[in-house]
GROMACS .gro file of C-alpha atoms in nm:
model
  456
    1MET     CA    1  -4.179   3.079   3.076
    2ARG     CA    2  -4.285   3.105   2.712
    3GLU     CA    3  -4.654   3.073   2.634
    4ASP     CA    4  -4.599   2.750   2.439
    5ASP     CA    5  -4.415   2.595   2.734
    6ALA     CA    6  -4.688   2.704   2.979
    7ARG     CA    7  -4.952   2.530   2.773
    8ASP     CA    8  -4.744   2.208   2.780
    9HIS     CA    9  -4.806   2.186   3.156
   10ASP     CA   10  -5.179   2.240   3.138
   11TYR     CA   11  -5.411   1.943   3.093
   12GLY     CA   12  -5.656   2.149   2.899
   13SER     CA   13  -5.391   2.261   2.660
   14LYS     CA   14  -5.296   1.896   2.608
   15MET     CA   15  -5.654   1.818   2.509
   16ARG     CA   16  -5.659   2.113   2.273
   17ARG     CA   17  -5.324   1.995   2.123
   18ASP     CA   18  -5.461   1.647   2.063
   19HIS     CA   19  -5.766   1.779   1.885
   20HIS     CA   20  -5.594   2.061   1.697
   21PRO     CA   21  -5.296   1.927   1.495
   22SER     CA   22  -5.222   2.274   1.369
   23LEU     CA   23  -5.071   2.363   1.706
   24PRO     CA   24  -4.690   2.326   1.737
   25PRO     CA   25  -4.579   1.973   1.839
   26LYS     CA   26  -4.478   1.919   2.199
   27ARG     CA   27  -4.105   1.974   2.254
   28HIS     CA   28  -3.915   1.684   2.413
   29THR     CA   29  -3.658   1.805   2.660
   30CYS     CA   30  -3.330   1.629   2.746
   31HIS     CA   31  -3.318   1.635   3.125
   32GLY     CA   32  -2.988   1.691   3.303
   33TRP     CA   33  -2.982   1.340   3.449
   34TYR     CA   34  -3.008   1.194   3.099
   35ARG     CA   35  -2.699   1.378   2.983
   36TRP     CA   36  -2.504   1.261   3.287
   37TYR     CA   37  -2.601   0.902   3.212
   38MET     CA   38  -2.484   0.942   2.853
   39LEU     CA   39  -2.147   1.086   2.956
   40ALA     CA   40  -2.102   0.810   3.214
   41GLY     CA   41  -2.170   0.556   2.944
   42LEU     CA   42  -1.916   0.720   2.714
   43SER     CA   43  -1.659   0.710   2.994
   44LEU     CA   44  -1.720   0.336   3.029
   45VAL     CA   45  -1.676   0.292   2.654
   46VAL     CA   46  -1.348   0.486   2.666
   47TRP     CA   47  -1.223   0.275   2.956
   48PHE     CA   48  -1.303  -0.042   2.766
   49GLY     CA   49  -1.150   0.090   2.443
   50ARG     CA   50  -0.822   0.182   2.607
   51ARG     CA   51  -0.783  -0.183   2.697
   52ASN     CA   52  -0.882  -0.299   2.349
   53PRO     CA   53  -0.667  -0.104   2.101
   54SER     CA   54  -0.792  -0.319   1.814
   55ILE     CA   55  -1.123  -0.126   1.813
   56SER     CA   56  -1.124   0.068   1.489
   57GLU     CA   57  -1.178   0.439   1.442
   58SER     CA   58  -1.506   0.374   1.263
   59ASN     CA   59  -1.643   0.183   1.563
   60TRP     CA   60  -1.553   0.474   1.792
   61GLY     CA   61  -1.718   0.718   1.555
   62MET     CA   62  -2.035   0.513   1.533
   63THR     CA   63  -2.054   0.488   1.912
   64ILE     CA   64  -2.050   0.865   1.959
   65LEU     CA   65  -2.279   0.934   1.665
   66VAL     CA   66  -2.539   0.692   1.801
   67ALA     CA   67  -2.503   0.849   2.145
   68ALA     CA   68  -2.560   1.192   1.997
   69HIS     CA   69  -2.868   1.066   1.818
   70ALA     CA   70  -3.000   0.904   2.136
   71SER     CA   71  -2.971   1.235   2.320
   72ARG     CA   72  -3.213   1.383   2.061
   73ARG     CA   73  -2.953   1.634   1.956
   74PRO     CA   74  -2.933   1.680   1.578
   75VAL     CA   75  -2.637   1.526   1.398
   76PRO     CA   76  -2.536   1.722   1.087
   77THR     CA   77  -2.601   1.554   0.754
   78GLN     CA   78  -2.248   1.643   0.642
   79VAL     CA   79  -2.008   1.570   0.926
   80SER     CA   80  -1.683   1.607   0.736
   81ALA     CA   81  -1.599   1.917   0.539
   82HIS     CA   82  -1.389   1.714   0.298
   83ARG     CA   83  -1.656   1.453   0.222
   84PRO     CA   84  -2.013   1.505   0.092
   85HIS     CA   85  -2.308   1.340   0.261
   86ALA     CA   86  -2.320   0.976   0.155
   87GLY     CA   87  -2.671   0.880   0.261
   88PRO     CA   88  -2.795   0.727   0.586
   89LEU     CA   89  -2.591   0.734   0.903
   90HIS     CA   90  -2.479   0.374   0.877
   91ALA     CA   91  -2.350   0.425   0.523
   92VAL     CA   92  -2.072   0.667   0.623
   93ALA     CA   93  -1.756   0.551   0.798
   94PRO     CA   94  -1.681   0.828   1.050
   95THR     CA   95  -1.341   0.988   1.067
   96SER     CA   96  -1.165   1.180   1.344
   97GLY     CA   97  -1.337   1.493   1.217
   98ASP     CA   98  -1.675   1.323   1.259
   99LEU     CA   99  -1.589   1.244   1.620
  100LEU     CA  100  -1.513   1.608   1.689
  101VAL     CA  101  -1.844   1.727   1.542
  102ALA     CA  102  -2.043   1.456   1.721
  103VAL     CA  103  -1.886   1.526   2.060
  104GLY     CA  104  -1.958   1.893   1.997
  105ARG     CA  105  -2.327   1.803   2.007
  106PHE     CA  106  -2.289   1.754   2.383
  107GLY     CA  107  -2.130   2.089   2.445
  108ARG     CA  108  -1.779   2.129   2.587
  109ALA     CA  109  -1.572   1.809   2.555
  110THR     CA  110  -1.482   1.634   2.878
  111LYS     CA  111  -1.148   1.472   2.953
  112ASP     CA  112  -1.281   1.131   2.853
  113GLU     CA  113  -1.423   1.273   2.531
  114ARG     CA  114  -1.088   1.430   2.443
  115ARG     CA  115  -0.923   1.095   2.507
  116LEU     CA  116  -1.180   0.937   2.279
  117LEU     CA  117  -1.091   1.186   2.007
  118HIS     CA  118  -0.724   1.105   2.061
  119ASN     CA  119  -0.801   0.737   2.012
  120GLY     CA  120  -0.937   0.820   1.669
  121LYS     CA  121  -0.582   0.778   1.537
  122SER     CA  122  -0.440   0.434   1.479
  123GLN     CA  123  -0.248   0.279   1.764
  124LYS     CA  124   0.073   0.300   1.562
  125VAL     CA  125   0.054   0.676   1.506
  126ARG     CA  126  -0.046   0.740   1.867
  127SER     CA  127   0.234   0.523   2.005
  128VAL     CA  128   0.502   0.672   1.780
  129LYS     CA  129   0.388   1.021   1.879
  130GLU     CA  130   0.415   0.925   2.246
  131VAL     CA  131   0.773   0.802   2.192
  132VAL     CA  132   0.872   1.123   2.015
  133ASP     CA  133   0.705   1.331   2.288
  134VAL     CA  134   0.908   1.146   2.553
  135LEU     CA  135   1.231   1.203   2.361
  136GLU     CA  136   1.154   1.573   2.323
  137ALA     CA  137   1.080   1.605   2.693
  138HIS     CA  138   1.409   1.441   2.795
  139GLY     CA  139   1.633   1.619   2.548
  140ALA     CA  140   1.692   1.310   2.325
  141LYS     CA  141   2.022   1.189   2.471
  142GLY     CA  142   2.219   0.953   2.247
  143GLY     CA  143   2.182   0.626   2.436
  144MET     CA  144   1.820   0.689   2.529
  145LEU     CA  145   1.736   0.784   2.172
  146ALA     CA  146   1.878   0.459   2.029
  147SER     CA  147   1.716   0.234   2.289
  148GLN     CA  148   1.374   0.401   2.255
  149LEU     CA  149   1.381   0.365   1.876
  150LYS     CA  150   1.471  -0.004   1.889
  151ASP     CA  151   1.211  -0.074   2.154
  152MET     CA  152   0.951   0.101   1.941
  153ALA     CA  153   1.040  -0.107   1.634
  154ARG     CA  154   1.009  -0.433   1.828
  155HIS     CA  155   0.643  -0.380   1.923
  156ARG     CA  156   0.378  -0.568   1.729
  157TRP     CA  157   0.180  -0.250   1.670
  158PHE     CA  158   0.478  -0.107   1.476
  159ASN     CA  159   0.408  -0.361   1.200
  160GLN     CA  160   0.064  -0.211   1.137
  161ARG     CA  161   0.024  -0.056   0.793
  162VAL     CA  162  -0.116   0.294   0.770
  163THR     CA  163  -0.278   0.469   0.475
  164GLY     CA  164  -0.419   0.806   0.382
  165PRO     CA  165  -0.421   1.070   0.658
  166GLU     CA  166  -0.262   0.827   0.904
  167ARG     CA  167   0.034   0.790   0.667
  168ALA     CA  168   0.077   1.167   0.657
  169ALA     CA  169   0.057   1.181   1.037
  170LEU     CA  170   0.325   0.911   1.068
  171ARG     CA  171   0.547   1.098   0.825
  172HIS     CA  172   0.509   1.408   1.042
  173GLU     CA  173   0.631   1.208   1.343
  174ALA     CA  174   0.926   1.081   1.137
  175ALA     CA  175   1.017   1.443   1.060
  176ARG     CA  176   0.999   1.534   1.430
  177LEU     CA  177   1.218   1.238   1.516
  178CYS     CA  178   1.482   1.324   1.256
  179LYS     CA  179   1.489   1.682   1.382
  180LEU     CA  180   1.570   1.553   1.731
  181VAL     CA  181   1.846   1.328   1.597
  182SER     CA  182   1.995   1.609   1.389
  183ALA     CA  183   2.009   1.850   1.681
  184GLY     CA  184   2.228   1.618   1.887
  185VAL     CA  185   2.479   1.499   1.623
  186PRO     CA  186   2.777   1.710   1.743
  187GLN     CA  187   2.746   1.569   2.097
  188TYR     CA  188   2.714   1.197   2.011
  189SER     CA  189   2.994   0.968   2.125
  190ALA     CA  190   3.131   0.697   1.895
  191GLN     CA  191   2.915   0.435   2.063
  192HIS     CA  192   2.601   0.646   2.047
  193THR     CA  193   2.662   0.738   1.683
  194SER     CA  194   2.677   0.373   1.575
  195GLN     CA  195   2.378   0.283   1.793
  196ILE     CA  196   2.162   0.564   1.655
  197VAL     CA  197   2.239   0.486   1.290
  198ASP     CA  198   2.173   0.120   1.363
  199ALA     CA  199   1.842   0.206   1.531
  200LEU     CA  200   1.735   0.421   1.234
  201ALA     CA  201   1.812   0.129   1.003
  202VAL     CA  202   1.605  -0.110   1.214
  203VAL     CA  203   1.309   0.130   1.219
  204ALA     CA  204   1.333   0.191   0.843
  205GLY     CA  205   1.355  -0.182   0.779
  206ARG     CA  206   1.022  -0.239   0.953
  207ASP     CA  207   0.823   0.058   0.827
  208GLN     CA  208   0.808   0.188   0.471
  209VAL     CA  209   0.700   0.540   0.572
  210PHE     CA  210   1.013   0.586   0.783
  211ALA     CA  211   1.229   0.423   0.515
  212ASN     CA  212   1.100   0.652   0.240
  213TYR     CA  213   1.137   0.961   0.455
  214LEU     CA  214   1.495   0.882   0.556
  215GLN     CA  215   1.603   0.791   0.203
  216ARG     CA  216   1.431   1.078   0.023
  217ASP     CA  217   1.422   1.368   0.268
  218GLU     CA  218   1.695   1.311   0.524
  219GLN     CA  219   2.009   1.244   0.323
  220GLU     CA  220   2.163   1.550   0.489
  221LEU     CA  221   2.105   1.393   0.830
  222LEU     CA  222   2.261   1.062   0.722
  223ALA     CA  223   2.555   1.250   0.570
  224ALA     CA  224   2.602   1.448   0.893
  225LEU     CA  225   2.607   1.126   1.099
  226ALA     CA  226   2.858   0.969   0.857
  227GLN     CA  227   3.077   1.279   0.868
  228HIS     CA  228   3.066   1.281   1.248
  229ALA     CA  229   3.166   0.911   1.255
  230SER     CA  230   3.448   0.948   1.001
  231VAL     CA  231   3.626   1.246   1.159
  232PRO     CA  232   3.566   1.332   1.526
  233VAL     CA  233   3.491   0.986   1.664
  234LEU     CA  234   3.654   0.749   1.412
  235THR     CA  235   3.947   0.644   1.628
  236ALA     CA  236   3.717   0.575   1.922
  237LEU     CA  237   3.505   0.325   1.727
  238THR     CA  238   3.549  -0.040   1.817
  239GLY     CA  239   3.560  -0.297   1.538
  240ARG     CA  240   3.200  -0.402   1.606
  241GLU     CA  241   3.077  -0.041   1.611
  242ALA     CA  242   3.249   0.024   1.278
  243VAL     CA  243   3.078  -0.284   1.130
  244GLN     CA  244   2.748  -0.169   1.275
  245LEU     CA  245   2.780   0.163   1.093
  246ILE     CA  246   2.858   0.004   0.756
  247TRP     CA  247   2.572  -0.245   0.795
  248ALA     CA  248   2.325   0.027   0.897
  249PHE     CA  249   2.411   0.261   0.610
  250GLY     CA  250   2.382  -0.037   0.377
  251LYS     CA  251   2.041  -0.119   0.521
  252LEU     CA  252   1.936   0.243   0.466
  253GLY     CA  253   2.067   0.233   0.108
  254SER     CA  254   2.288   0.533   0.177
  255PRO     CA  255   2.642   0.488   0.040
  256GLN     CA  256   2.890   0.687   0.244
  257ALA     CA  257   3.214   0.635   0.053
  258ALA     CA  258   3.425   0.860   0.276
  259LEU     CA  259   3.319   0.673   0.588
  260VAL     CA  260   3.380   0.334   0.423
  261ASP     CA  261   3.729   0.443   0.318
  262ALA     CA  262   3.809   0.569   0.667
  263ILE     CA  263   3.688   0.249   0.836
  264SER     CA  264   3.862   0.031   0.578
  265GLU     CA  265   4.193   0.203   0.646
  266ARG     CA  266   4.151   0.130   1.015
  267PHE     CA  267   4.084  -0.240   0.950
  268ILE     CA  268   4.385  -0.258   0.719
  269SER     CA  269   4.628  -0.069   0.942
  270GLU     CA  270   4.524  -0.204   1.283
  271ASP     CA  271   4.599  -0.575   1.309
  272ASP     CA  272   4.377  -0.636   1.612
  273LEU     CA  273   4.044  -0.520   1.462
  274LEU     CA  274   3.952  -0.806   1.226
  275PRO     CA  275   4.047  -1.083   1.473
  276GLY     CA  276   3.808  -0.928   1.723
  277LEU     CA  277   3.506  -0.973   1.493
  278THR     CA  278   3.262  -1.263   1.515
  279PRO     CA  279   3.135  -1.455   1.210
  280GLN     CA  280   2.816  -1.250   1.227
  281ASP     CA  281   3.018  -0.926   1.233
  282LEU     CA  282   3.220  -1.033   0.927
  283SER     CA  283   2.910  -1.127   0.729
  284MET     CA  284   2.741  -0.799   0.827
  285LEU     CA  285   3.048  -0.608   0.712
  286VAL     CA  286   3.055  -0.751   0.359
  287TRP     CA  287   2.674  -0.751   0.336
  288GLY     CA  288   2.664  -0.378   0.416
  289LEU     CA  289   2.926  -0.306   0.151
  290ALA     CA  290   2.731  -0.510  -0.104
  291LYS     CA  291   2.407  -0.325  -0.031
  292VAL     CA  292   2.566   0.006  -0.125
  293ASN     CA  293   2.780  -0.154  -0.397
  294ILE     CA  294   3.116  -0.044  -0.259
  295ALA     CA  295   3.375  -0.311  -0.338
  296HIS     CA  296   3.672  -0.174  -0.148
  297PRO     CA  297   3.976  -0.309  -0.337
  298ARG     CA  298   4.180  -0.385  -0.025
  299LEU     CA  299   3.922  -0.453   0.247
  300ILE     CA  300   3.724  -0.725   0.064
  301PRO     CA  301   4.031  -0.944  -0.014
  302LEU     CA  302   4.154  -0.890   0.342
  303VAL     CA  303   3.825  -1.020   0.487
  304ALA     CA  304   3.827  -1.319   0.250
  305ARG     CA  305   4.180  -1.418   0.352
  306HIS     CA  306   4.097  -1.373   0.719
  307ILE     CA  307   3.806  -1.619   0.690
  308THR     CA  308   3.983  -1.886   0.485
  309ARG     CA  309   4.298  -1.890   0.699
  310ASN     CA  310   4.110  -1.947   1.023
  311GLU     CA  311   3.945  -2.290   1.017
  312ASP     CA  312   3.815  -2.250   1.370
  313LEU     CA  313   3.654  -1.920   1.274
  314LEU     CA  314   3.492  -2.071   0.965
  315GLY     CA  315   3.366  -2.365   1.172
  316SER     CA  316   3.168  -2.123   1.387
  317PHE     CA  317   2.988  -1.962   1.091
  318GLY     CA  318   2.613  -2.020   1.107
  319ALA     CA  319   2.378  -2.066   0.814
  320GLN     CA  320   2.284  -1.697   0.797
  321SER     CA  321   2.648  -1.584   0.804
  322ILE     CA  322   2.745  -1.828   0.525
  323ALA     CA  323   2.451  -1.725   0.307
  324ASN     CA  324   2.507  -1.352   0.361
  325THR     CA  325   2.881  -1.376   0.296
  326ALA     CA  326   2.835  -1.578  -0.023
  327TRP     CA  327   2.563  -1.342  -0.148
  328ALA     CA  328   2.775  -1.033  -0.070
  329MET     CA  329   3.084  -1.167  -0.247
  330ALA     CA  330   2.877  -1.253  -0.554
  331THR     CA  331   2.702  -0.915  -0.553
  332LEU     CA  332   3.036  -0.735  -0.529
  333GLY     CA  333   3.181  -0.959  -0.800
  334HIS     CA  334   3.470  -1.075  -0.581
  335ARG     CA  335   3.557  -1.425  -0.704
  336ASP     CA  336   3.770  -1.602  -0.445
  337ARG     CA  337   3.770  -1.975  -0.515
  338GLU     CA  338   3.950  -2.054  -0.192
  339LEU     CA  339   3.685  -1.876   0.013
  340MET     CA  340   3.396  -2.039  -0.176
  341ALA     CA  341   3.554  -2.383  -0.140
  342ALA     CA  342   3.599  -2.329   0.234
  343MET     CA  343   3.238  -2.222   0.274
  344GLY     CA  344   3.132  -2.522   0.065
  345ARG     CA  345   3.310  -2.758   0.304
  346ARG     CA  346   3.136  -2.591   0.595
  347MET     CA  347   2.796  -2.636   0.427
  348LEU     CA  348   2.853  -3.008   0.371
  349GLN     CA  349   2.918  -3.082   0.737
  350ASP     CA  350   2.663  -3.321   0.884
  351GLY     CA  351   2.323  -3.161   0.934
  352PHE     CA  352   2.440  -2.808   0.859
  353LEU     CA  353   2.230  -2.757   0.543
  354ALA     CA  354   1.919  -2.845   0.744
  355THR     CA  355   1.967  -2.520   0.939
  356PHE     CA  356   1.931  -2.305   0.623
  357PRO     CA  357   1.601  -2.130   0.554
  358ALA     CA  358   1.468  -2.127   0.199
  359GLN     CA  359   1.614  -1.783   0.128
  360GLY     CA  360   1.958  -1.893   0.250
  361LEU     CA  361   1.960  -2.199   0.023
  362ALA     CA  362   1.848  -1.997  -0.279
  363ASN     CA  363   2.094  -1.711  -0.218
  364THR     CA  364   2.387  -1.948  -0.171
  365ALA     CA  365   2.310  -2.143  -0.489
  366TRP     CA  366   2.273  -1.815  -0.676
  367ALA     CA  367   2.607  -1.688  -0.538
  368PHE     CA  368   2.803  -1.994  -0.653
  369ALA     CA  369   2.649  -1.960  -1.000
  370ARG     CA  370   2.702  -1.586  -1.019
  371LEU     CA  371   3.072  -1.631  -0.940
  372GLY     CA  372   3.102  -1.929  -1.178
  373VAL     CA  373   3.218  -2.165  -0.901
  374ARG     CA  374   3.091  -2.513  -0.989
  375ASP     CA  375   3.075  -2.719  -0.673
  376ALA     CA  376   2.850  -3.012  -0.765
  377ALA     CA  377   2.852  -3.153  -0.411
  378VAL     CA  378   2.725  -2.827  -0.264
  379LEU     CA  379   2.450  -2.793  -0.525
  380GLN     CA  380   2.340  -3.154  -0.478
  381GLY     CA  381   2.330  -3.094  -0.104
  382ILE     CA  382   2.111  -2.788  -0.160
  383ALA     CA  383   1.882  -2.992  -0.387
  384LYS     CA  384   1.854  -3.272  -0.133
  385GLN     CA  385   1.760  -3.026   0.142
  386ALA     CA  386   1.506  -2.851  -0.081
  387LEU     CA  387   1.339  -3.187  -0.146
  388GLN     CA  388   1.286  -3.260   0.220
  389ASP     CA  389   0.921  -3.284   0.317
  390GLY     CA  390   0.755  -2.945   0.267
  391VAL     CA  391   1.077  -2.743   0.225
  392LEU     CA  392   1.032  -2.652  -0.142
  393GLY     CA  393   0.687  -2.518  -0.059
  394THR     CA  394   0.846  -2.254   0.165
  395PHE     CA  395   1.044  -2.106  -0.128
  396LYS     CA  396   0.916  -1.782  -0.275
  397PRO     CA  397   0.867  -1.776  -0.655
  398GLN     CA  398   1.184  -1.572  -0.710
  399GLU     CA  399   1.383  -1.813  -0.493
  400VAL     CA  400   1.261  -2.114  -0.693
  401ALA     CA  401   1.360  -1.939  -1.017
  402ASN     CA  402   1.704  -1.848  -0.873
  403VAL     CA  403   1.774  -2.210  -0.775
  404ALA     CA  404   1.675  -2.337  -1.119
  405TRP     CA  405   1.886  -2.064  -1.283
  406ALA     CA  406   2.188  -2.152  -1.066
  407PHE     CA  407   2.176  -2.523  -1.155
  408ALA     CA  408   2.137  -2.444  -1.525
  409SER     CA  409   2.415  -2.183  -1.523
  410LEU     CA  410   2.661  -2.432  -1.372
  411GLY     CA  411   2.538  -2.724  -1.583
  412VAL     CA  412   2.424  -2.935  -1.286
  413TYR     CA  413   2.128  -3.157  -1.376
  414ASP     CA  414   1.931  -3.280  -1.077
  415GLU     CA  415   1.626  -3.464  -1.207
  416PRO     CA  416   1.434  -3.497  -0.875
  417LEU     CA  417   1.468  -3.126  -0.802
  418LEU     CA  418   1.363  -3.021  -1.152
  419ALA     CA  419   1.065  -3.259  -1.139
  420ALA     CA  420   0.957  -3.114  -0.806
  421ILE     CA  421   0.984  -2.759  -0.940
  422SER     CA  422   0.781  -2.863  -1.245
  423ASP     CA  423   0.513  -3.025  -1.028
  424GLN     CA  424   0.493  -2.715  -0.814
  425GLY     CA  425   0.463  -2.491  -1.119
  426THR     CA  426   0.176  -2.697  -1.258
  427GLY     CA  427  -0.004  -2.736  -0.925
  428PRO     CA  428  -0.323  -2.559  -0.816
  429ASP     CA  429  -0.148  -2.222  -0.780
  430GLY     CA  430   0.053  -2.267  -1.099
  431LEU     CA  431   0.291  -1.977  -1.160
  432THR     CA  432   0.080  -1.736  -0.958
  433GLY     CA  433   0.309  -1.486  -0.788
  434TYR     CA  434   0.594  -1.530  -1.037
  435SER     CA  435   0.720  -1.206  -1.185
  436PRO     CA  436   0.794  -1.194  -1.561
  437HIS     CA  437   1.166  -1.201  -1.475
  438ALA     CA  438   1.123  -1.513  -1.260
  439VAL     CA  439   0.922  -1.689  -1.531
  440SER     CA  440   1.191  -1.598  -1.785
  441ASN     CA  441   1.468  -1.740  -1.563
  442LEU     CA  442   1.270  -2.057  -1.500
  443ALA     CA  443   1.199  -2.110  -1.870
  444TRP     CA  444   1.564  -2.045  -1.959
  445ALA     CA  445   1.685  -2.292  -1.695
  446PHE     CA  446   1.454  -2.570  -1.815
  447ALA     CA  447   1.550  -2.507  -2.178
  448THR     CA  448   1.923  -2.499  -2.098
  449LEU     CA  449   1.905  -2.828  -1.907
  450GLY     CA  450   1.693  -2.989  -2.179
  451VAL     CA  451   1.387  -3.038  -1.961
  452SER     CA  452   1.062  -3.062  -2.155
  453ASP     CA  453   0.736  -3.054  -1.966
  454ARG     CA  454   0.429  -2.971  -2.171
  455ARG     CA  455   0.234  -2.896  -1.854
  456LEU     CA  456   0.445  -2.584  -1.802
   0.00000   0.00000   0.00000
């Protein structure tokens, strides 16, 4: 025992210490039982945190830093190499690096401590990593790959937004995932090919990190999937699987002209394919083509004729299918008066317009105007539905501007609708949220229809 320590256990030395401040201060020791209590407490915190994923990384960091302080072990004044000391302990939001340094104060990390470090990442990044790990472990078979991706995209945690280092970590998982998909392309069946492309489109549609990575860095992968679908497995595709591919590539913003041509030729040459499609399938087909701006000169007219010549089929179109079909035809610039008239009759059936969401009403009105099809009854029906209690308030600024532009373009003056739009524009929120383009369209519509409202 050192001399200083021996004096600590002697009463006389204590008296000398009290009366002689120049002596070294008494050293406080952290007994073994104290450390065990601290680690047991941390284990309890981990157990609770695993059942409460909403606890933020900063809260975890503060818990361990406080524990380290309570154990009388020194916490470094600069816990992150990438960030200078920012003042007192409570003024710095700990990161995953801080957790590692703080746990290091206790010596070798235990299993619970490692789990705590793992929880430093957001739930989204952790969960995506777990999915990719499972797929790697099982060899990423086609059907399993598609189902796991769709299940992942359906979870509420997948809608979480990530920033900074978490965004980079999520992008890394996206790269791992695409590598798995790419490795299995030659073995995918027709069904699995369409399911995987569809699953990638669903994931990209719900997360911008995945969408950006697929569109900017994985065009070779998308091209390989399209090539595989257009040559080895084309004849094995069902009509619905072919539609699924076109819709998915449209959703991904990846035009695959060779695949579209190959599928179009099948629809044109095989008489039993189009009749086997549902209204939703037909609307998805033309919507996918519109998203990549491929107006196939023979397929689009064929689909239009198929819809107009089957009254029973048209009668089963829902609001979303009508709106998507009208929008797609207008975007592709395919003006078919017979088709638009048939869809107009469907829209005017009792109670049908009440099933349209705000976006569907706005897109349909815009489509009729874009194609120059003036159907006053349809537009008046849209106006009447928009004026139902609270409906106009659900329109986004761009949708309001599109409706006003459509009425002005077709020369349809509906005073109650225009008054309601004017009242909304001069309300408490005013034109907040309107883009310059939307304001321009709204001003042009009011001027064209001769509406003068000084409040605007």
